[in-house]
mmCIF file of C-alpha atoms in Angstrom:
data_model
loop_
_atom_site.group_PDB
_atom_site.id
_atom_site.type_symbol
_atom_site.label_atom_id
_atom_site.label_comp_id
_atom_site.label_asym_id
_atom_site.label_seq_id
_atom_site.Cartn_x
_atom_site.Cartn_y
_atom_site.Cartn_z
ATOM 1 C CA UNK H 1 84.992 83.705 113.698
ATOM 2 C CA UNK H 2 87.627 82.971 110.963
ATOM 3 C CA UNK H 3 87.634 85.390 108.030
ATOM 4 C CA UNK H 4 87.759 84.734 104.449
ATOM 5 C CA UNK H 5 90.587 82.192 103.848
ATOM 6 C CA UNK H 6 92.690 81.699 100.745
ATOM 7 C CA UNK H 7 95.248 79.267 99.764
ATOM 8 C CA UNK H 8 97.861 78.952 98.705
ATOM 9 C CA UNK H 9 99.343 82.378 99.920
ATOM 10 C CA UNK H 10 101.983 82.411 97.113
ATOM 11 C CA UNK H 11 102.264 80.499 93.804
ATOM 12 C CA UNK H 12 104.819 80.379 91.166
ATOM 13 C CA UNK H 13 103.876 78.928 87.588
ATOM 14 C CA UNK H 14 105.379 78.688 84.211
ATOM 15 C CA UNK H 15 103.647 79.939 81.204
ATOM 16 C CA UNK H 16 101.140 77.635 79.648
ATOM 17 C CA UNK H 17 100.505 75.741 82.924
ATOM 18 C CA UNK H 18 97.266 75.720 84.692
ATOM 19 C CA UNK H 19 96.438 76.887 88.293
ATOM 20 C CA UNK H 20 93.965 76.541 90.813
ATOM 21 C CA UNK H 21 93.312 78.742 93.743
ATOM 22 C CA UNK H 22 90.952 78.162 96.554
ATOM 23 C CA UNK H 23 88.786 80.246 98.933
ATOM 24 C CA UNK H 24 86.615 79.484 102.074
ATOM 25 C CA UNK H 25 84.029 82.154 102.868
ATOM 26 C CA UNK H 26 83.011 83.467 106.286
ATOM 27 C CA UNK H 27 80.928 80.936 108.016
ATOM 28 C CA UNK H 28 77.246 81.583 106.973
ATOM 29 C CA UNK H 29 78.164 83.539 103.751
ATOM 30 C CA UNK H 30 76.775 82.086 100.712
ATOM 31 C CA UNK H 31 78.160 84.250 97.915
ATOM 32 C CA UNK H 32 81.822 84.379 96.855
ATOM 33 C CA UNK H 33 83.473 86.775 94.277
ATOM 34 C CA UNK H 34 86.751 86.746 92.799
ATOM 35 C CA UNK H 35 89.080 89.779 91.990
ATOM 36 C CA UNK H 36 92.400 90.105 90.116
ATOM 37 C CA UNK H 37 94.691 93.000 91.181
ATOM 38 C CA UNK H 38 97.852 93.611 88.833
ATOM 39 C CA UNK H 39 100.535 95.569 90.566
ATOM 40 C CA UNK H 40 99.799 99.115 90.838
ATOM 41 C CA UNK H 41 96.245 98.896 90.092
ATOM 42 C CA UNK H 42 92.872 98.530 91.657
ATOM 43 C CA UNK H 43 91.141 95.197 91.762
ATOM 44 C CA UNK H 44 89.232 94.062 88.769
ATOM 45 C CA UNK H 45 86.014 91.906 88.962
ATOM 46 C CA UNK H 46 86.323 88.310 87.591
ATOM 47 C CA UNK H 47 83.255 86.279 88.986
ATOM 48 C CA UNK H 48 80.352 86.267 91.396
ATOM 49 C CA UNK H 49 79.043 82.847 92.781
ATOM 50 C CA UNK H 50 75.757 82.524 94.695
ATOM 51 C CA UNK H 51 74.290 79.159 95.904
ATOM 52 C CA UNK H 52 76.843 77.276 93.615
ATOM 53 C CA UNK H 53 75.634 79.153 90.385
ATOM 54 C CA UNK H 54 77.854 81.932 88.479
ATOM 55 C CA UNK H 55 75.679 85.197 89.088
ATOM 56 C CA UNK H 56 78.194 87.600 87.351
ATOM 57 C CA UNK H 57 81.294 87.659 85.226
ATOM 58 C CA UNK H 58 83.844 90.192 84.479
ATOM 59 C CA UNK H 59 85.648 91.056 81.141
ATOM 60 C CA UNK H 60 87.929 88.172 81.360
ATOM 61 C CA UNK H 61 88.881 85.481 78.859
ATOM 62 C CA UNK H 62 87.393 81.730 78.931
ATOM 63 C CA UNK H 63 90.789 80.651 80.324
ATOM 64 C CA UNK H 64 89.392 81.790 83.507
ATOM 65 C CA UNK H 65 86.739 79.596 85.385
ATOM 66 C CA UNK H 66 85.309 79.095 88.775
ATOM 67 C CA UNK H 67 82.994 77.035 90.864
ATOM 68 C CA UNK H 68 81.433 76.875 94.235
ATOM 69 C CA UNK H 69 80.898 73.991 96.131
ATOM 70 C CA UNK H 70 77.889 72.744 98.499
ATOM 71 C CA UNK H 71 79.854 74.162 101.506
ATOM 72 C CA UNK H 72 80.046 77.502 99.709
ATOM 73 C CA UNK H 73 84.031 77.409 99.177
ATOM 74 C CA UNK H 74 85.221 78.249 95.870
ATOM 75 C CA UNK H 75 87.829 77.584 93.350
ATOM 76 C CA UNK H 76 89.396 79.861 90.545
ATOM 77 C CA UNK H 77 90.926 77.937 87.814
ATOM 78 C CA UNK H 78 93.098 79.669 85.078
ATOM 79 C CA UNK H 79 94.163 77.771 82.218
ATOM 80 C CA UNK H 80 97.191 78.422 79.582
ATOM 81 C CA UNK H 81 98.760 80.854 81.950
ATOM 82 C CA UNK H 82 100.236 83.939 80.490
ATOM 83 C CA UNK H 83 102.887 86.403 81.872
ATOM 84 C CA UNK H 84 100.078 89.204 82.088
ATOM 85 C CA UNK H 85 98.071 86.769 84.778
ATOM 86 C CA UNK H 86 100.711 87.516 87.330
ATOM 87 C CA UNK H 87 98.824 89.379 90.008
ATOM 88 C CA UNK H 88 97.071 89.178 93.444
ATOM 89 C CA UNK H 89 93.889 87.184 93.269
ATOM 90 C CA UNK H 90 91.641 88.150 95.885
ATOM 91 C CA UNK H 91 88.469 86.341 97.122
ATOM 92 C CA UNK H 92 85.533 88.270 98.862
ATOM 93 C CA UNK H 93 82.614 86.871 100.512
ATOM 94 C CA UNK H 94 79.114 88.015 101.478
ATOM 95 C CA UNK H 95 76.177 87.021 103.394
ATOM 96 C CA UNK H 96 73.688 86.957 100.439
ATOM 97 C CA UNK H 97 73.396 87.900 96.943
ATOM 98 C CA UNK H 98 71.903 91.249 97.877
ATOM 99 C CA UNK H 99 74.108 94.406 98.943
ATOM 100 C CA UNK H 100 75.663 93.130 102.059
ATOM 101 C CA UNK H 101 79.477 94.388 102.370
ATOM 102 C CA UNK H 102 82.112 92.453 100.925
ATOM 103 C CA UNK H 103 84.643 90.786 103.287
ATOM 104 C CA UNK H 104 88.009 90.044 101.618
ATOM 105 C CA UNK H 105 90.580 87.529 102.095
ATOM 106 C CA UNK H 106 94.359 88.263 102.051
ATOM 107 C CA UNK H 107 94.559 87.071 98.737
ATOM 108 C CA UNK H 108 96.996 84.688 96.570
ATOM 109 C CA UNK H 109 100.077 86.007 94.918
ATOM 110 C CA UNK H 110 100.344 84.382 91.681
ATOM 111 C CA UNK H 111 103.670 84.770 89.573
ATOM 112 C CA UNK H 112 103.806 83.586 86.295
ATOM 113 C CA UNK H 113 107.219 82.891 84.831
ATOM 114 C CA UNK C 1 80.151 100.895 82.193
ATOM 115 C CA UNK C 2 81.311 102.703 85.176
ATOM 116 C CA UNK C 3 84.431 104.256 85.789
ATOM 117 C CA UNK C 4 86.373 105.382 89.020
ATOM 118 C CA UNK C 5 89.154 107.972 88.830
ATOM 119 C CA UNK C 6 91.403 108.563 91.715
ATOM 120 C CA UNK C 7 93.788 111.612 90.619
ATOM 121 C CA UNK C 8 96.115 111.227 93.585
ATOM 122 C CA UNK C 9 98.777 108.520 93.157
ATOM 123 C CA UNK C 10 100.296 109.279 96.659
ATOM 124 C CA UNK C 11 99.631 111.484 99.502
ATOM 125 C CA UNK C 12 101.614 112.480 102.429
ATOM 126 C CA UNK C 13 100.306 113.907 105.898
ATOM 127 C CA UNK C 14 101.654 114.750 109.193
ATOM 128 C CA UNK C 15 100.439 112.443 112.186
ATOM 129 C CA UNK C 16 97.461 113.998 113.901
ATOM 130 C CA UNK C 17 96.865 116.274 110.803
ATOM 131 C CA UNK C 18 93.712 115.938 108.476
ATOM 132 C CA UNK C 19 93.972 114.671 104.798
ATOM 133 C CA UNK C 20 91.391 114.339 102.165
ATOM 134 C CA UNK C 21 91.631 111.648 99.461
ATOM 135 C CA UNK C 22 89.710 112.381 96.180
ATOM 136 C CA UNK C 23 87.462 110.117 93.740
ATOM 137 C CA UNK C 24 85.325 110.944 90.808
ATOM 138 C CA UNK C 25 83.111 108.474 89.092
ATOM 139 C CA UNK C 26 81.159 108.125 86.273
ATOM 140 C CA UNK C 27 77.781 106.301 85.927
ATOM 141 C CA UNK C 28 74.423 106.885 84.366
ATOM 142 C CA UNK C 29 72.790 105.032 87.186
ATOM 143 C CA UNK C 30 70.733 106.876 89.847
ATOM 144 C CA UNK C 31 71.150 104.166 92.680
ATOM 145 C CA UNK C 32 74.299 102.895 93.732
ATOM 146 C CA UNK C 33 76.888 102.314 96.492
ATOM 147 C CA UNK C 34 79.992 104.004 96.888
ATOM 148 C CA UNK C 35 83.163 102.860 99.140
ATOM 149 C CA UNK C 36 86.288 103.545 100.259
ATOM 150 C CA UNK C 37 88.827 100.383 101.004
ATOM 151 C CA UNK C 38 91.922 100.418 102.626
ATOM 152 C CA UNK C 39 94.577 97.902 101.676
ATOM 153 C CA UNK C 40 97.611 97.738 104.057
ATOM 154 C CA UNK C 41 100.839 95.599 103.363
ATOM 155 C CA UNK C 42 99.097 92.590 104.577
ATOM 156 C CA UNK C 43 96.970 92.835 101.389
ATOM 157 C CA UNK C 44 93.636 92.404 102.660
ATOM 158 C CA UNK C 45 90.990 94.929 101.391
ATOM 159 C CA UNK C 46 89.348 96.420 104.536
ATOM 160 C CA UNK C 47 86.140 98.511 104.305
ATOM 161 C CA UNK C 48 86.521 101.935 105.662
ATOM 162 C CA UNK C 49 83.149 103.556 104.774
ATOM 163 C CA UNK C 50 80.191 103.069 102.651
ATOM 164 C CA UNK C 51 77.768 105.566 101.091
ATOM 165 C CA UNK C 52 74.241 104.663 99.473
ATOM 166 C CA UNK C 53 73.583 107.117 96.802
ATOM 167 C CA UNK C 54 70.125 107.832 97.721
ATOM 168 C CA UNK C 55 70.990 108.972 101.195
ATOM 169 C CA UNK C 56 71.961 113.035 101.059
ATOM 170 C CA UNK C 57 73.756 112.580 104.623
ATOM 171 C CA UNK C 58 77.494 112.073 104.153
ATOM 172 C CA UNK C 59 78.547 109.024 106.000
ATOM 173 C CA UNK C 60 80.756 109.024 108.946
ATOM 174 C CA UNK C 61 82.824 106.327 110.841
ATOM 175 C CA UNK C 62 84.872 107.620 113.620
ATOM 176 C CA UNK C 63 87.804 109.597 112.214
ATOM 177 C CA UNK C 64 86.517 108.994 108.695
ATOM 178 C CA UNK C 65 84.000 110.854 106.838
ATOM 179 C CA UNK C 66 83.068 111.482 103.146
ATOM 180 C CA UNK C 67 81.790 114.435 101.251
ATOM 181 C CA UNK C 68 79.466 112.901 98.520
ATOM 182 C CA UNK C 69 78.425 115.359 95.868
ATOM 183 C CA UNK C 70 76.118 113.225 93.672
ATOM 184 C CA UNK C 71 75.475 116.009 91.061
ATOM 185 C CA UNK C 72 79.149 116.230 90.554
ATOM 186 C CA UNK C 73 79.732 112.644 90.924
ATOM 187 C CA UNK C 74 82.461 113.164 93.579
ATOM 188 C CA UNK C 75 83.159 111.252 96.675
ATOM 189 C CA UNK C 76 86.051 112.279 98.650
ATOM 190 C CA UNK C 77 87.394 110.666 101.950
ATOM 191 C CA UNK C 78 88.601 112.777 104.805
ATOM 192 C CA UNK C 79 90.829 111.264 107.659
ATOM 193 C CA UNK C 80 90.904 113.435 110.742
ATOM 194 C CA UNK C 81 93.727 112.986 113.619
ATOM 195 C CA UNK C 82 95.826 110.822 111.102
ATOM 196 C CA UNK C 83 97.566 107.920 112.781
ATOM 197 C CA UNK C 84 100.556 105.723 111.966
ATOM 198 C CA UNK C 85 97.969 103.049 111.204
ATOM 199 C CA UNK C 86 96.337 104.816 108.720
ATOM 200 C CA UNK C 87 99.330 104.414 106.121
ATOM 201 C CA UNK C 88 98.086 102.254 103.242
ATOM 202 C CA UNK C 89 96.796 102.142 100.020
ATOM 203 C CA UNK C 90 93.189 103.670 99.652
ATOM 204 C CA UNK C 91 90.900 102.616 96.911
ATOM 205 C CA UNK C 92 87.492 104.195 95.918
ATOM 206 C CA UNK C 93 85.015 101.813 94.570
ATOM 207 C CA UNK C 94 81.552 101.868 92.919
ATOM 208 C CA UNK C 95 78.581 99.176 92.927
ATOM 209 C CA UNK C 96 75.527 99.163 91.139
ATOM 210 C CA UNK C 97 72.430 99.108 93.354
ATOM 211 C CA UNK C 98 70.485 96.630 91.198
ATOM 212 C CA UNK C 99 71.718 93.238 90.030
ATOM 213 C CA UNK C 100 72.613 91.753 93.681
ATOM 214 C CA UNK C 101 76.224 92.657 93.183
ATOM 215 C CA UNK C 102 76.444 90.661 90.085
ATOM 216 C CA UNK C 103 78.597 93.284 88.317
ATOM 217 C CA UNK C 104 80.956 93.316 91.107
ATOM 218 C CA UNK C 105 82.807 96.399 92.470
ATOM 219 C CA UNK C 106 84.623 98.817 90.109
ATOM 220 C CA UNK C 107 87.656 100.069 91.805
ATOM 221 C CA UNK C 108 89.902 103.213 91.184
ATOM 222 C CA UNK C 109 93.472 102.657 90.938
ATOM 223 C CA UNK C 110 94.266 103.764 94.409
ATOM 224 C CA UNK C 111 95.947 106.519 96.426
ATOM 225 C CA UNK C 112 98.963 105.511 98.458
ATOM 226 C CA UNK C 113 98.932 107.312 101.800
ATOM 227 C CA UNK C 114 101.949 108.170 103.612
ATOM 228 C CA UNK C 115 101.798 109.134 107.352
ATOM 229 C CA UNK C 116 104.797 111.202 108.561
ATOM 230 C CA UNK C 117 105.404 110.887 112.249
#
């Protein structure tokens, strides 16, 4: 079975632009979470989606938004990019909304210039 | 809010030796999960081991074991018979038991583990 897949692998954007990152969960997984990992730090929680609804949100500005589609895939959108948004963005999926283990993808490396 | 602290930015160990990575955390909750994740250069976060706070027995997965001290809020990872493939960043993480994971995982800053051949 395929694991969590994220696209694109790498992305370079300019300050002020908008970016969309995509994530496909493991087949059968209904929950998707997004994390931001700045270089040299641990990942920080951005969002959790379950059954197409936002169930949790970390301490991130409104420039960050996400959605989950009927097939449980997800998009993370970031508007008005700042240099500080440069990071590895990780997607993780779980079987349900409970306490199942998280399975992470390989991430999207976003560079803002 | 919960915090997770990893005080060792980098650790080095000889192949086949044993190494212990430290982690402390702060929480007011009584029920929670603790995790160790491994992140190799491929960037994927890989679950190494998981501990439920209500379980007194320390979790073990093959060469990996933890020393969970709930009162001291300490959660260290011991890697026995270190192998070259163990080289990676290791992150300690916390998750509340309630809320269905809606608060996400709280990660430490990580420990870079180097394996000397």
